[in-house]
Short mmCIF file of C-alpha atoms in Angstrom, two decimals:
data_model
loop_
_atom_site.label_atom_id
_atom_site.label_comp_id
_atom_site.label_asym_id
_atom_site.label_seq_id
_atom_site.Cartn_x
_atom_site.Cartn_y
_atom_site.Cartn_z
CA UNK A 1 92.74 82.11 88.47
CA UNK A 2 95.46 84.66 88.82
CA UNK A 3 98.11 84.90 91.25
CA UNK A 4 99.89 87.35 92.61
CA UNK A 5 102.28 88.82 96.05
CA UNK A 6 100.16 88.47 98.98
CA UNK A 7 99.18 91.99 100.40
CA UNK A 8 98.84 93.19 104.09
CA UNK A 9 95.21 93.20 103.32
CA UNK A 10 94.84 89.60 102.44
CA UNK A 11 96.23 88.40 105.92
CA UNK A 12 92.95 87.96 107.71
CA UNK A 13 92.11 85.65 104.88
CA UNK A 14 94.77 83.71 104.76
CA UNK A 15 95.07 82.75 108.32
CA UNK A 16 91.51 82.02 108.09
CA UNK A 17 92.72 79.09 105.51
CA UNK A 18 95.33 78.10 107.59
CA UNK A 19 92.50 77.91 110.62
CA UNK A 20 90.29 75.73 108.32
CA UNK A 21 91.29 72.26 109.05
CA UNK A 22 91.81 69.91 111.97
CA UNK A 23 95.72 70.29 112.64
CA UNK A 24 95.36 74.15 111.85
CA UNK A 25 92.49 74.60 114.16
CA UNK A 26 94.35 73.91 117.24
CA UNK A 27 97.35 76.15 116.25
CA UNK A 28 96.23 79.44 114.89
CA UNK A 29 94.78 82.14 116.24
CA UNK A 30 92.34 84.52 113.55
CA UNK A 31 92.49 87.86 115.00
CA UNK A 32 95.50 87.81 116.41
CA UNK A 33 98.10 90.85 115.88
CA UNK A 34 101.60 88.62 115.26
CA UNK A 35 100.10 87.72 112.11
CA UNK A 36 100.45 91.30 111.08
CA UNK A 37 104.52 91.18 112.24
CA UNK A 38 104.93 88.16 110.58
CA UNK A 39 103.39 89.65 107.39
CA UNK A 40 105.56 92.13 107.61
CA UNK A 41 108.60 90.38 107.89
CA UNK A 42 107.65 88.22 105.30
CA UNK A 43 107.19 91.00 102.61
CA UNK A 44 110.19 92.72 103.42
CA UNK A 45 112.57 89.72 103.00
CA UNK A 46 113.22 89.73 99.22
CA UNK A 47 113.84 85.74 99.53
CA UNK A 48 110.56 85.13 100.67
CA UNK A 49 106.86 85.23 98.71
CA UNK A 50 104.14 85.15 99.80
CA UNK A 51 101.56 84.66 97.15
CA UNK A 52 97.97 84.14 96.97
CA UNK A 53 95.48 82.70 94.39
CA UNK A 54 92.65 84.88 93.43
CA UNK A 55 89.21 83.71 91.44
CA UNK A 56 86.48 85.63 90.22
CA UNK A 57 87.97 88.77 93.37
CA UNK A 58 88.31 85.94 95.80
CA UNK A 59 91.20 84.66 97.60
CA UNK A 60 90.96 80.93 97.51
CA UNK A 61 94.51 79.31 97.83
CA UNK A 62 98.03 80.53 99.34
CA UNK A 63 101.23 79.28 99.95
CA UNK A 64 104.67 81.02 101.05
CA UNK A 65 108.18 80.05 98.59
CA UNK A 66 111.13 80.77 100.70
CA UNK A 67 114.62 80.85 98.77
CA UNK A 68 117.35 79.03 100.58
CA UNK A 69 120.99 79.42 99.51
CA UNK A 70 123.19 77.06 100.23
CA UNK A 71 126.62 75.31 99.93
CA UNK A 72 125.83 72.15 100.06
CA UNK A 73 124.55 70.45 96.18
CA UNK A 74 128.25 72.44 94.45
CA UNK A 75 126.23 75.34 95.89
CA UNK A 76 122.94 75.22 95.51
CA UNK A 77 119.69 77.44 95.57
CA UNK A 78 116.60 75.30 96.50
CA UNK A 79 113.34 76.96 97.35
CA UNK A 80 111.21 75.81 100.73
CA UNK A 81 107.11 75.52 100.08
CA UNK A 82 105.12 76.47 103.00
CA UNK A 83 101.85 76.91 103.98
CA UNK A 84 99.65 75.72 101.23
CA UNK A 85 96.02 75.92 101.55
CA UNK A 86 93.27 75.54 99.54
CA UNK A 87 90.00 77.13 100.51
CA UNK A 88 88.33 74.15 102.32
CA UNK A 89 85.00 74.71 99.29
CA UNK A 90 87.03 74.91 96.56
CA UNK A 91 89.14 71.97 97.18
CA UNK A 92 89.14 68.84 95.07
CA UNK A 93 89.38 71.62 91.61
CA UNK A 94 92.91 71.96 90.91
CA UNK A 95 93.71 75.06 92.31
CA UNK A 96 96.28 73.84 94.83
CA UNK A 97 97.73 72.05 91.72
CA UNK A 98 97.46 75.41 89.95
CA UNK A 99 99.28 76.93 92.95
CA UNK A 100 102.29 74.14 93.32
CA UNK A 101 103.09 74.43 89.41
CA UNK A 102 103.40 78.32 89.82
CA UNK A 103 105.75 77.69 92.94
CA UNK A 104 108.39 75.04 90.62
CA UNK A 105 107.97 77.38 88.10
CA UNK A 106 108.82 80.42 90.64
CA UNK A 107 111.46 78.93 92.22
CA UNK A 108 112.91 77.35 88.24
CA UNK A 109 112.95 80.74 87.43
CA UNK A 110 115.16 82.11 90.96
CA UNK A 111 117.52 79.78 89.31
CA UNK A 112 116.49 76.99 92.40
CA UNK A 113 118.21 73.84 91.73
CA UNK A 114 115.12 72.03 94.09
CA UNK A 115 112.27 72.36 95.64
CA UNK A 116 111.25 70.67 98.97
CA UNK A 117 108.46 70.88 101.14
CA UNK A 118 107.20 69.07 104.19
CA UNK A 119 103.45 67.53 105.08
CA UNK A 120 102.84 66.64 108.41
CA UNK A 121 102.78 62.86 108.64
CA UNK A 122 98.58 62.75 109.69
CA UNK A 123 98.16 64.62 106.03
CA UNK A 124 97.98 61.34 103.90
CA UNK A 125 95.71 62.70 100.99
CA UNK A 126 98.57 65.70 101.00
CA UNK A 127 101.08 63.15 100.47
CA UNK A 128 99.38 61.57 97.84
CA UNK A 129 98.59 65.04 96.15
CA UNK A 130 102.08 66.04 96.34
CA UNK A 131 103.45 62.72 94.94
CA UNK A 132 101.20 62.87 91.81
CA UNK A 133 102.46 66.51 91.50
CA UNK A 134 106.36 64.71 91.16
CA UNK A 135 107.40 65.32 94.47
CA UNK A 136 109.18 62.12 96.66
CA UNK A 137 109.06 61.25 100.12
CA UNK A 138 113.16 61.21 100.14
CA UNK A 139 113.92 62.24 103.51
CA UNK A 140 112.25 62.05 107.03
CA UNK A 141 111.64 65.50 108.21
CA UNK A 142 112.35 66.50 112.00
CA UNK A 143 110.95 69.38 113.85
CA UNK A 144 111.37 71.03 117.97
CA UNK A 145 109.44 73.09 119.34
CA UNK A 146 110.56 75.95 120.81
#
Protein backbone atom coordinates (compact mmCIF):
# COMPACT_ATOMS: atom_id res chain seq x y z
CA UNK A 1 0.00 0.00 0.00
CA UNK A 2 1.41 3.41 -0.70
CA UNK A 3 0.21 6.66 0.29
CA UNK A 4 0.37 9.74 -0.93
CA UNK A 5 -1.42 13.79 -1.22
CA UNK A 6 -4.83 13.31 -2.36
CA UNK A 7 -5.30 14.76 -5.97
CA UNK A 8 -8.30 16.69 -7.52
CA UNK A 9 -8.82 13.54 -9.41
CA UNK A 10 -9.31 11.25 -6.51
CA UNK A 11 -12.32 13.36 -5.10
CA UNK A 12 -15.14 11.43 -6.69
CA UNK A 13 -13.64 8.48 -4.92
CA UNK A 14 -13.27 9.61 -1.86
CA UNK A 15 -16.64 11.02 -1.24
CA UNK A 16 -17.86 7.83 -2.53
CA UNK A 17 -16.09 6.30 0.84
CA UNK A 18 -17.38 8.82 2.87
CA UNK A 19 -21.07 7.91 1.19
CA UNK A 20 -20.46 4.18 2.05
CA UNK A 21 -21.89 3.74 5.43
CA UNK A 22 -25.06 4.41 7.38
CA UNK A 23 -24.23 7.91 9.10
CA UNK A 24 -22.42 8.99 5.76
CA UNK A 25 -25.28 8.01 3.61
CA UNK A 26 -27.61 10.53 4.89
CA UNK A 27 -25.03 13.41 4.73
CA UNK A 28 -23.15 13.39 1.51
CA UNK A 29 -23.96 14.08 -1.67
CA UNK A 30 -21.62 12.05 -4.71
CA UNK A 31 -21.80 14.30 -7.57
CA UNK A 32 -22.07 17.24 -6.04
CA UNK A 33 -19.76 20.37 -7.13
CA UNK A 34 -18.76 21.81 -3.31
CA UNK A 35 -16.75 18.83 -3.06
CA UNK A 36 -14.58 20.23 -5.76
CA UNK A 37 -14.29 23.85 -3.58
CA UNK A 38 -13.64 22.08 -0.67
CA UNK A 39 -10.85 20.12 -2.43
CA UNK A 40 -9.53 23.00 -3.36
CA UNK A 41 -9.33 24.70 -0.29
CA UNK A 42 -8.04 21.84 1.27
CA UNK A 43 -4.92 21.51 -1.03
CA UNK A 44 -4.09 24.96 -0.94
CA UNK A 45 -3.88 25.28 2.89
CA UNK A 46 -0.31 24.08 3.61
CA UNK A 47 -1.65 22.92 7.25
CA UNK A 48 -3.95 20.63 5.88
CA UNK A 49 -3.40 16.93 3.99
CA UNK A 50 -5.30 15.28 2.49
CA UNK A 51 -3.96 11.88 1.76
CA UNK A 52 -5.16 8.78 0.29
CA UNK A 53 -4.16 5.05 0.40
CA UNK A 54 -3.55 3.40 -2.85
CA UNK A 55 -3.29 -0.68 -3.54
CA UNK A 56 -2.50 -2.49 -6.49
CA UNK A 57 -3.81 1.49 -8.63
CA UNK A 58 -6.75 1.58 -6.32
CA UNK A 59 -7.80 4.05 -3.87
CA UNK A 60 -8.99 2.16 -0.87
CA UNK A 61 -8.61 4.33 2.37
CA UNK A 62 -8.39 8.28 3.10
CA UNK A 63 -8.27 10.48 5.81
CA UNK A 64 -7.55 14.40 6.10
CA UNK A 65 -4.50 15.58 9.05
CA UNK A 66 -5.17 19.14 9.83
CA UNK A 67 -2.27 21.00 11.84
CA UNK A 68 -3.56 23.12 14.65
CA UNK A 69 -1.27 25.64 16.39
CA UNK A 70 -1.93 26.60 19.48
CA UNK A 71 -1.09 28.35 22.82
CA UNK A 72 -2.47 26.38 25.02
CA UNK A 73 0.00 22.89 26.14
CA UNK A 74 3.41 25.87 26.64
CA UNK A 75 2.38 26.24 22.99
CA UNK A 76 1.59 23.47 21.35
CA UNK A 77 1.17 21.98 17.74
CA UNK A 78 -1.37 19.04 17.77
CA UNK A 79 -2.68 17.64 14.54
CA UNK A 80 -6.75 17.00 14.02
CA UNK A 81 -7.63 13.40 12.11
CA UNK A 82 -10.58 13.60 9.96
CA UNK A 83 -12.40 11.71 7.73
CA UNK A 84 -11.06 8.24 7.81
CA UNK A 85 -12.49 5.67 5.65
CA UNK A 86 -11.74 2.47 4.69
CA UNK A 87 -13.18 1.07 1.49
CA UNK A 88 -16.29 -0.74 2.91
CA UNK A 89 -14.54 -4.42 0.95
CA UNK A 90 -11.37 -3.99 2.15
CA UNK A 91 -12.15 -3.39 5.68
CA UNK A 92 -11.28 -5.73 8.50
CA UNK A 93 -7.24 -5.86 6.65
CA UNK A 94 -5.34 -3.29 8.34
CA UNK A 95 -5.33 -0.66 6.04
CA UNK A 96 -7.10 1.91 8.20
CA UNK A 97 -4.43 0.84 10.78
CA UNK A 98 -1.88 1.33 8.01
CA UNK A 99 -3.45 4.77 7.42
CA UNK A 100 -3.67 6.02 11.34
CA UNK A 101 0.16 5.01 11.91
CA UNK A 102 1.13 7.17 8.79
CA UNK A 103 -1.05 10.12 10.27
CA UNK A 104 1.04 9.93 14.14
CA UNK A 105 3.88 9.51 12.20
CA UNK A 106 2.88 12.67 9.87
CA UNK A 107 1.88 14.76 12.39
CA UNK A 108 5.39 13.39 14.88
CA UNK A 109 7.20 14.56 12.15
CA UNK A 110 5.24 18.47 11.84
CA UNK A 111 6.74 18.52 15.23
CA UNK A 112 2.77 17.87 16.70
CA UNK A 113 2.94 17.50 20.33
CA UNK A 114 -0.77 15.36 19.94
CA UNK A 115 -2.98 14.00 17.98
CA UNK A 116 -6.82 13.95 18.51
CA UNK A 117 -9.60 12.86 16.61
CA UNK A 118 -13.31 12.45 17.15
CA UNK A 119 -15.83 9.26 16.32
CA UNK A 120 -19.27 9.89 16.42
CA UNK A 121 -20.71 8.27 19.52
CA UNK A 122 -23.07 5.44 17.24
CA UNK A 123 -19.36 4.30 15.82
CA UNK A 124 -18.58 1.74 18.67
CA UNK A 125 -16.32 -0.72 16.60
CA UNK A 126 -14.42 2.83 15.63
CA UNK A 127 -13.92 3.40 19.17
CA UNK A 128 -12.66 0.20 19.83
CA UNK A 129 -10.31 0.37 16.68
CA UNK A 130 -9.00 3.61 17.70
CA UNK A 131 -8.37 2.56 21.36
CA UNK A 132 -6.28 -0.53 20.33
CA UNK A 133 -4.43 1.93 17.99
CA UNK A 134 -3.41 3.99 21.63
CA UNK A 135 -5.80 6.56 21.35
CA UNK A 136 -8.18 7.50 24.78
CA UNK A 137 -11.57 8.57 25.10
CA UNK A 138 -10.24 11.74 27.34
CA UNK A 139 -12.65 14.29 26.56
CA UNK A 140 -16.39 14.51 25.47
CA UNK A 141 -16.54 16.10 22.13
CA UNK A 142 -19.35 18.80 21.31
CA UNK A 143 -20.54 19.84 17.96
CA UNK A 144 -23.53 22.75 16.40
CA UNK A 145 -24.73 22.79 13.49
CA UNK A 146 -24.75 25.59 11.57
Amino acid sequence: MHIRRARRSDVEVIVAMLADDHLGAGRETPGDPAYLRAFDAIDADPNQLLVVAEQDGDVVGTLQLTIIPGLSRRGATRALVEAVRVRSVRRGGGLGATLLTWAVDEARRRGCALVQLTSDAARVDAHRFYERLGFQASHVGFKMML
